[in-house]
Short mmCIF file of C-alpha atoms and ligand atoms in Angstrom, two decimals:
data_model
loop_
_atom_site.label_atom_id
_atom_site.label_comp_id
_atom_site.label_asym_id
_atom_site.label_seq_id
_atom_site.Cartn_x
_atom_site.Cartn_y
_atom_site.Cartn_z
CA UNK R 1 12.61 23.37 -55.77
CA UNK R 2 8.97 22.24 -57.08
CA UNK R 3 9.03 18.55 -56.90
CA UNK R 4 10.58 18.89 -53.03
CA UNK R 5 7.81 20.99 -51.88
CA UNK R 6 5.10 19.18 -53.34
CA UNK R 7 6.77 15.98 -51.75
CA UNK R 8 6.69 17.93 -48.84
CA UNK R 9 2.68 19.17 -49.01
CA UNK R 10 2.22 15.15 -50.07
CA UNK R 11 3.18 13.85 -46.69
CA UNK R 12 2.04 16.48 -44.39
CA UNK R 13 -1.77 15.48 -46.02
CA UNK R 14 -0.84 11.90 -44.96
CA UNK R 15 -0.01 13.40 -41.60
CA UNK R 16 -3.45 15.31 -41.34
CA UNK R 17 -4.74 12.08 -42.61
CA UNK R 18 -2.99 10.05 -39.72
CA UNK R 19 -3.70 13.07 -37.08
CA UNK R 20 -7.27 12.61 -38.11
CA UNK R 21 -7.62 9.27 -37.79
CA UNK R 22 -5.79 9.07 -34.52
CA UNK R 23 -8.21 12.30 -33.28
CA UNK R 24 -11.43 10.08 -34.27
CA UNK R 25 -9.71 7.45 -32.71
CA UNK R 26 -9.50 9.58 -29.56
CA UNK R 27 -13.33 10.13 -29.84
CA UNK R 28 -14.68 6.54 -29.19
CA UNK R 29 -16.84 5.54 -26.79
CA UNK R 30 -15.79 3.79 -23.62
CA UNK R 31 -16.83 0.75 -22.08
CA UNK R 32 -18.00 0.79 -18.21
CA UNK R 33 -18.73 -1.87 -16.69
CA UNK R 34 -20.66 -2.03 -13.21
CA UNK R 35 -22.02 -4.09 -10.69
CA UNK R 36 -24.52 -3.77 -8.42
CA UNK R 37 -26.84 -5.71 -6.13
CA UNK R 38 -25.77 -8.81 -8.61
CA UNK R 39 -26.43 -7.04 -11.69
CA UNK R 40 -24.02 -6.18 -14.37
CA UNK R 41 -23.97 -3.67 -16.95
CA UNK R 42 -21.93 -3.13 -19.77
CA UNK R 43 -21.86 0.10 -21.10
CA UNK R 44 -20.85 2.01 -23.81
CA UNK R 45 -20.21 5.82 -22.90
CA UNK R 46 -19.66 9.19 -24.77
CA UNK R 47 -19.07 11.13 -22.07
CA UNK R 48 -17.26 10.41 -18.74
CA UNK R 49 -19.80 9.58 -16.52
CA UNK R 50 -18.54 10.41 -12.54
CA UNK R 51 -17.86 7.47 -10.65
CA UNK R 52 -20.79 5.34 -8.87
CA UNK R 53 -23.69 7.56 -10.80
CA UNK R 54 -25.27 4.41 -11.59
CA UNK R 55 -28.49 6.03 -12.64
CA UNK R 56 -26.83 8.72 -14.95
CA UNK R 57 -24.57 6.12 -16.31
CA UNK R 58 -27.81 4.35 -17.48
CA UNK R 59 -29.41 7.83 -18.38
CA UNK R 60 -26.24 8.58 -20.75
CA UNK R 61 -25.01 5.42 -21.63
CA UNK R 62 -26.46 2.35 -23.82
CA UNK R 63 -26.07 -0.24 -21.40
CA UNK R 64 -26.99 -3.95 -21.66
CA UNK R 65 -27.30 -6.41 -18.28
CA UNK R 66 -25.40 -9.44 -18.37
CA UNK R 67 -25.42 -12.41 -17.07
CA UNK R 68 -23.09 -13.59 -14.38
CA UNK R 69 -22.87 -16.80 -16.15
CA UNK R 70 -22.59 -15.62 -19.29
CA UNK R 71 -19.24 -13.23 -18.49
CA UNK R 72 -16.83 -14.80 -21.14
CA UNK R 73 -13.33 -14.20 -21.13
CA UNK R 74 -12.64 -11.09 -23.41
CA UNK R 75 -10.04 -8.13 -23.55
CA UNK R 76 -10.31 -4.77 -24.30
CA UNK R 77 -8.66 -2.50 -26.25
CA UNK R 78 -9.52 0.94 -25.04
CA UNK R 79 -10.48 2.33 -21.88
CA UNK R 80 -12.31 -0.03 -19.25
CA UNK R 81 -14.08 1.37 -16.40
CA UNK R 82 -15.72 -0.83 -13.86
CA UNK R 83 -16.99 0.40 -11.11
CA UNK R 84 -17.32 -2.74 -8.20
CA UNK R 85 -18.55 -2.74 -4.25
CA UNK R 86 -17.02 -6.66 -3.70
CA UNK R 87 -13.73 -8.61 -5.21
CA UNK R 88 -15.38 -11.72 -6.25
CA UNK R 89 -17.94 -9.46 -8.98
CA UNK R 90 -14.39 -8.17 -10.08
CA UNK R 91 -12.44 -10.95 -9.80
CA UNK R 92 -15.61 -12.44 -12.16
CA UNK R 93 -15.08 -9.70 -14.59
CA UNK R 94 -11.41 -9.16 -14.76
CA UNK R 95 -9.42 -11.92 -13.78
CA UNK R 96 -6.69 -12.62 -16.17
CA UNK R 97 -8.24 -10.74 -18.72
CA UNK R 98 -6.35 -8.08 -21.05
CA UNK R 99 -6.84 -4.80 -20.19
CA UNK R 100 -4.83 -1.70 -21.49
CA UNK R 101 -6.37 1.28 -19.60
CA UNK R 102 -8.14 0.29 -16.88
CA UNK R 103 -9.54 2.28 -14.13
CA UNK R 104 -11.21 1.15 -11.02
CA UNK R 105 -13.76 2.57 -8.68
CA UNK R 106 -14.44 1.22 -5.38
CA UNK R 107 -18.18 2.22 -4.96
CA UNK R 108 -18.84 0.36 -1.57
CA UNK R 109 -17.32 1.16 2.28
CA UNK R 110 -16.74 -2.33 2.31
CA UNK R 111 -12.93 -3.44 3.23
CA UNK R 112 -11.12 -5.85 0.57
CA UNK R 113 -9.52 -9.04 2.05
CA UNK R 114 -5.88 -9.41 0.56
CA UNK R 115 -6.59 -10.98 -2.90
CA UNK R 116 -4.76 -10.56 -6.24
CA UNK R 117 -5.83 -9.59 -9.48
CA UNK R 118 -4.28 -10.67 -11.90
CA UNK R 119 -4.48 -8.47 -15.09
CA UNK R 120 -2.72 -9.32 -18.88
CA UNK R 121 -0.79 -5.83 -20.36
CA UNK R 122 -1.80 -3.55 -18.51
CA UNK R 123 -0.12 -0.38 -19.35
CA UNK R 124 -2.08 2.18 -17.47
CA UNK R 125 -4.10 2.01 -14.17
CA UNK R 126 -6.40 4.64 -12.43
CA UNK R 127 -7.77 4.00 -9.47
CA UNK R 128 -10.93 5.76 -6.86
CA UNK R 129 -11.56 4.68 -3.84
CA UNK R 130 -13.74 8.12 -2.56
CA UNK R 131 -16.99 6.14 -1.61
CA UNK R 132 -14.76 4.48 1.53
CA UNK R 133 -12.28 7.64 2.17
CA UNK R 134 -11.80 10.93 0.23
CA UNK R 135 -8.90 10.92 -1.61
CA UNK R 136 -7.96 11.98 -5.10
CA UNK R 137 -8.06 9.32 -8.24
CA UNK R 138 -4.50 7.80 -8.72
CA UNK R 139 -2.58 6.82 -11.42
CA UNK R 140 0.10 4.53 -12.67
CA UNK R 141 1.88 4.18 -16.09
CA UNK R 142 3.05 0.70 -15.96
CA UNK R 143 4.51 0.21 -19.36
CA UNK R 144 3.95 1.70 -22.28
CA UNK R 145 3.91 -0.94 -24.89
CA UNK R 146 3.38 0.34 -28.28
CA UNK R 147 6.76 2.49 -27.78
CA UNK R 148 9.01 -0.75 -26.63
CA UNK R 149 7.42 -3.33 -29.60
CA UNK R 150 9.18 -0.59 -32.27
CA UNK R 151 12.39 -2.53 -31.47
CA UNK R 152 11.58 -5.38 -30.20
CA UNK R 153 10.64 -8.70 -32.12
CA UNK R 154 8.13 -9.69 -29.78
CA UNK R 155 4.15 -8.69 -31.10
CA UNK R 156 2.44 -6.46 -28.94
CA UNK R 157 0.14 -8.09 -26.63
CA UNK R 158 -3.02 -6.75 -27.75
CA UNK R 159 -3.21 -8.92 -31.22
CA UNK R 160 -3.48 -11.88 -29.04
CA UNK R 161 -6.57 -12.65 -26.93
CA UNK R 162 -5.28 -16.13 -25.12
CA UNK R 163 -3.50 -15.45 -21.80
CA UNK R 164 -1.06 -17.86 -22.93
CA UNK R 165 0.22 -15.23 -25.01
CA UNK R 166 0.32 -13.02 -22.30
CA UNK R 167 3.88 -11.61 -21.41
CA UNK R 168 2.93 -8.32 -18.99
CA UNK R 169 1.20 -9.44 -16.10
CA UNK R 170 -0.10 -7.32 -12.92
CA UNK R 171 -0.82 -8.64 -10.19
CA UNK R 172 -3.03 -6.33 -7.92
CA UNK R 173 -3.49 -6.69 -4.29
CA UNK R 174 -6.89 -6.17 -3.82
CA UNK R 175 -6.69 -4.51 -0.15
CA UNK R 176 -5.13 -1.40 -1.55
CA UNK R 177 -8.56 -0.16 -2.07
CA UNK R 178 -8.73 0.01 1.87
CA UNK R 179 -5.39 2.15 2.58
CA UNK R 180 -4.98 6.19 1.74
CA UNK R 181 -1.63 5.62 1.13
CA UNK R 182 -0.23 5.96 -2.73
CA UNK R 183 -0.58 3.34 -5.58
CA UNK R 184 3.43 1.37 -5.32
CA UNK R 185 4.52 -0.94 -7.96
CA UNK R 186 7.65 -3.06 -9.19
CA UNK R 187 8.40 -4.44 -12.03
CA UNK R 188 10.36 -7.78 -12.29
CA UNK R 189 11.48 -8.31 -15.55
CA UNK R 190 12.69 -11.67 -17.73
CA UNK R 191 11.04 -14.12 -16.08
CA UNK R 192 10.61 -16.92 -17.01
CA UNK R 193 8.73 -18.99 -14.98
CA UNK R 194 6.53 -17.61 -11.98
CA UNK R 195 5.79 -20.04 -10.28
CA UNK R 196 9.76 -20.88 -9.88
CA UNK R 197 10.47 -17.54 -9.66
CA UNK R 198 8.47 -16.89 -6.63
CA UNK R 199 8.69 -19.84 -4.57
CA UNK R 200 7.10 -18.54 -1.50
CA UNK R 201 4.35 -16.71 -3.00
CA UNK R 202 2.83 -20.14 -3.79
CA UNK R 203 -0.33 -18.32 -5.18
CA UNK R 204 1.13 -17.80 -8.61
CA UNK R 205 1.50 -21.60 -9.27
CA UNK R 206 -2.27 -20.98 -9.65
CA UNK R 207 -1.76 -19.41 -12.65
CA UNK R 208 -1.88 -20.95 -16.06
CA UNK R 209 1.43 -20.10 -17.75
CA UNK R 210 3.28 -21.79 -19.91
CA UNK R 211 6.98 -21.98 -18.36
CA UNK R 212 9.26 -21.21 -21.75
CA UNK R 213 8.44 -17.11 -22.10
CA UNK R 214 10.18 -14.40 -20.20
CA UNK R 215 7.38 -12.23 -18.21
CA UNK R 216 7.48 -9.00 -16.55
CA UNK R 217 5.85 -9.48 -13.73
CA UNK R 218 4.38 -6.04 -11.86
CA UNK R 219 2.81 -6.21 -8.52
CA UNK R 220 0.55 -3.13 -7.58
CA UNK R 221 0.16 -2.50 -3.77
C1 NAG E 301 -18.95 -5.52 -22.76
O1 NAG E 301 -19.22 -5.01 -24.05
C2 NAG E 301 -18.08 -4.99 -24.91
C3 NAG E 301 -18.48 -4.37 -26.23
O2 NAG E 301 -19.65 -3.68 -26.18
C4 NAG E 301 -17.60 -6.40 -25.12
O3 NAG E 301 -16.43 -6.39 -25.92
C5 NAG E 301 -17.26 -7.03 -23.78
O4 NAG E 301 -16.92 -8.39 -23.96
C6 NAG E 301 -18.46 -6.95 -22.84
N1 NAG E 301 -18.04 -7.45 -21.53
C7 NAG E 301 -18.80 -8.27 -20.79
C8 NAG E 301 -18.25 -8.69 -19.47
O5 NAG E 301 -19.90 -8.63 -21.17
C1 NAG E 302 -21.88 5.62 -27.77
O1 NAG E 302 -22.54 6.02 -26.57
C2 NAG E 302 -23.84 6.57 -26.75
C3 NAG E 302 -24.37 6.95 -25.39
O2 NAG E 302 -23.43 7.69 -24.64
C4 NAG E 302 -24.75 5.54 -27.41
O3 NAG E 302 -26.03 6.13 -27.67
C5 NAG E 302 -24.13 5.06 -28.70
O4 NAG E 302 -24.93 4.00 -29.22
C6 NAG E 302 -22.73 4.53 -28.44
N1 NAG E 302 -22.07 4.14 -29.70
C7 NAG E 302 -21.55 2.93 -29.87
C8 NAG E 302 -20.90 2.69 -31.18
O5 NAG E 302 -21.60 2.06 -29.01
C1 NAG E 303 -7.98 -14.56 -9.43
O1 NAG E 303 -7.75 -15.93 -9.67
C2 NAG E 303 -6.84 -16.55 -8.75
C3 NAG E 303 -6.55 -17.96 -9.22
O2 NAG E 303 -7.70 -18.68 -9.45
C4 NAG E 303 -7.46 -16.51 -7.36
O3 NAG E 303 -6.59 -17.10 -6.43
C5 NAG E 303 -7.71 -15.04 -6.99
O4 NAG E 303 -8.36 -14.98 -5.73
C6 NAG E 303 -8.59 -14.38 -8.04
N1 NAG E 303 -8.71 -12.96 -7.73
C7 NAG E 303 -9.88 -12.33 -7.59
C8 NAG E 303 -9.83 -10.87 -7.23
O5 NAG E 303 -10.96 -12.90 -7.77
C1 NAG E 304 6.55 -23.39 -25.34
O1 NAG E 304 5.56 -24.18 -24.71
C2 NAG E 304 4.46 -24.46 -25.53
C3 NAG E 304 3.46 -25.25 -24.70
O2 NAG E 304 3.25 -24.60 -23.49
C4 NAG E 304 4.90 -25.25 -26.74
O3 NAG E 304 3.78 -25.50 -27.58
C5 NAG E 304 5.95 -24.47 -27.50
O4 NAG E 304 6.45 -25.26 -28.57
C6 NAG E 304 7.10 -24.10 -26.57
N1 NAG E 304 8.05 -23.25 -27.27
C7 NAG E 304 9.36 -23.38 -27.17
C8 NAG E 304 10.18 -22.41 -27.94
O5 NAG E 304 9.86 -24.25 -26.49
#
């Protein structure tokens, strides 16, 4: 009965050690991101900071301005807040760019035109819109990746930073920031070419995709 239990003590330390490490994990700072008056910041945050306190996010936060020129096509890992008053400081920002856990804050009354955004494996999505009508923060699981690449052959899309590589893309209307109504999605899976796929919306053949992959394709309205 010895060996067994020690076995057994043996792998629930590995656990603690795993639980640990995922807890720690759990414990990192966040990146927000936000625009105003044509400045950027880009923060890093210990605490969640309430949405469109510019002046406590620079109080609590170790932020650095950037440059809109400099903004270079990145992806992030964790949790990305940006807080944004137009679509084309956004559409700077974010615009095919990887992004796991995003979550957006409208901090402006100003209405969106009808514009998509068009986000790389997105698996989560909160969004506030309380500075132009008060309703509660929304959210939408859109996939949850790291469950579905278990099985699947394919390597999750976070080990890759070129869009190329990118097979979850969401496509986000813009003007939902202007309705009360809830956050919709569908998914449209095995895809393989959008701009085929979608003849009238002719918008995708903007994007740069190569035409061999299957997509899933997920348009938030
Ligand atoms: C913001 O900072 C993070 C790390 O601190 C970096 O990975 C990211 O590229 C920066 N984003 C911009 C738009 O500068
Ligand atoms: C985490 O955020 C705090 C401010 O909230 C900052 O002082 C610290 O430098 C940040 N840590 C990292 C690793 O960015
Ligand atoms: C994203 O890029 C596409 C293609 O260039 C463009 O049509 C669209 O307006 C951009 N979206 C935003 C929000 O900037
Ligand atoms: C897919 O297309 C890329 C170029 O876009 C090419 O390099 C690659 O060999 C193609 N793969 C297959 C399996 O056809």
């Amino acid at each position: 009965m010895a060996p067994p239990s020690r076995r057994c003590l043996l792998l629930m330390g590995a656990l603690g050690v795993f639980a640990f490490d995922r807890f720690t994990q759990g414990q990192k700072n966040s990146t927000l991101i936000f625009t105003k008056e044509n400045t950027i910041r880009n923060c890093s945050c210990s605490a969640e900071i309430q949405d469109c306190d510019y002046s406590l996010a620079n109080l609590m936060c170790s932020c650095k301005t950037v440059l809109p020129f400099a903004i270079e096509r990145t992806s992030y890992n964790g949790h990305l807040t940006i807080w944004f008053t137009d679509t084309t400081a956004l559409g700077r920002l974010l615009n095919f760019t990887l992004v796991r856990d995003l979550k957006l804050s409208l901090c402006s009354s100003n209405t969106l035109p009808t514009e998509y955004l068009a986000i790389c494996g997105l698996e989560r999505l909160r969004i506030n819109s309380e500075a132009k009508h008060p309703s509660p923060e929304q959210s939408l699981l859109i996939h949850s990746g790291g469950d579905k690449d278990s099985n699947s052959k394919e390597k999750p899309v976070s080990l890759h930073k070129d869009w190329q590589t990118c097979m979850y893309v969401s496509f986000l209307d813009m003007a939902l920031f202007n309705r009360d109504s809830s956050l919709k999605s569908y998914s449209i899976e095995n895809i393989a070419s959008i701009a085929n796929d979608f003849p009238d919306f002719s918008y995708f053949k903007t994007f740069p995709m190569s035409s061999n992959k299957s997509y899933v394709v997920t348009v938030i309205y």
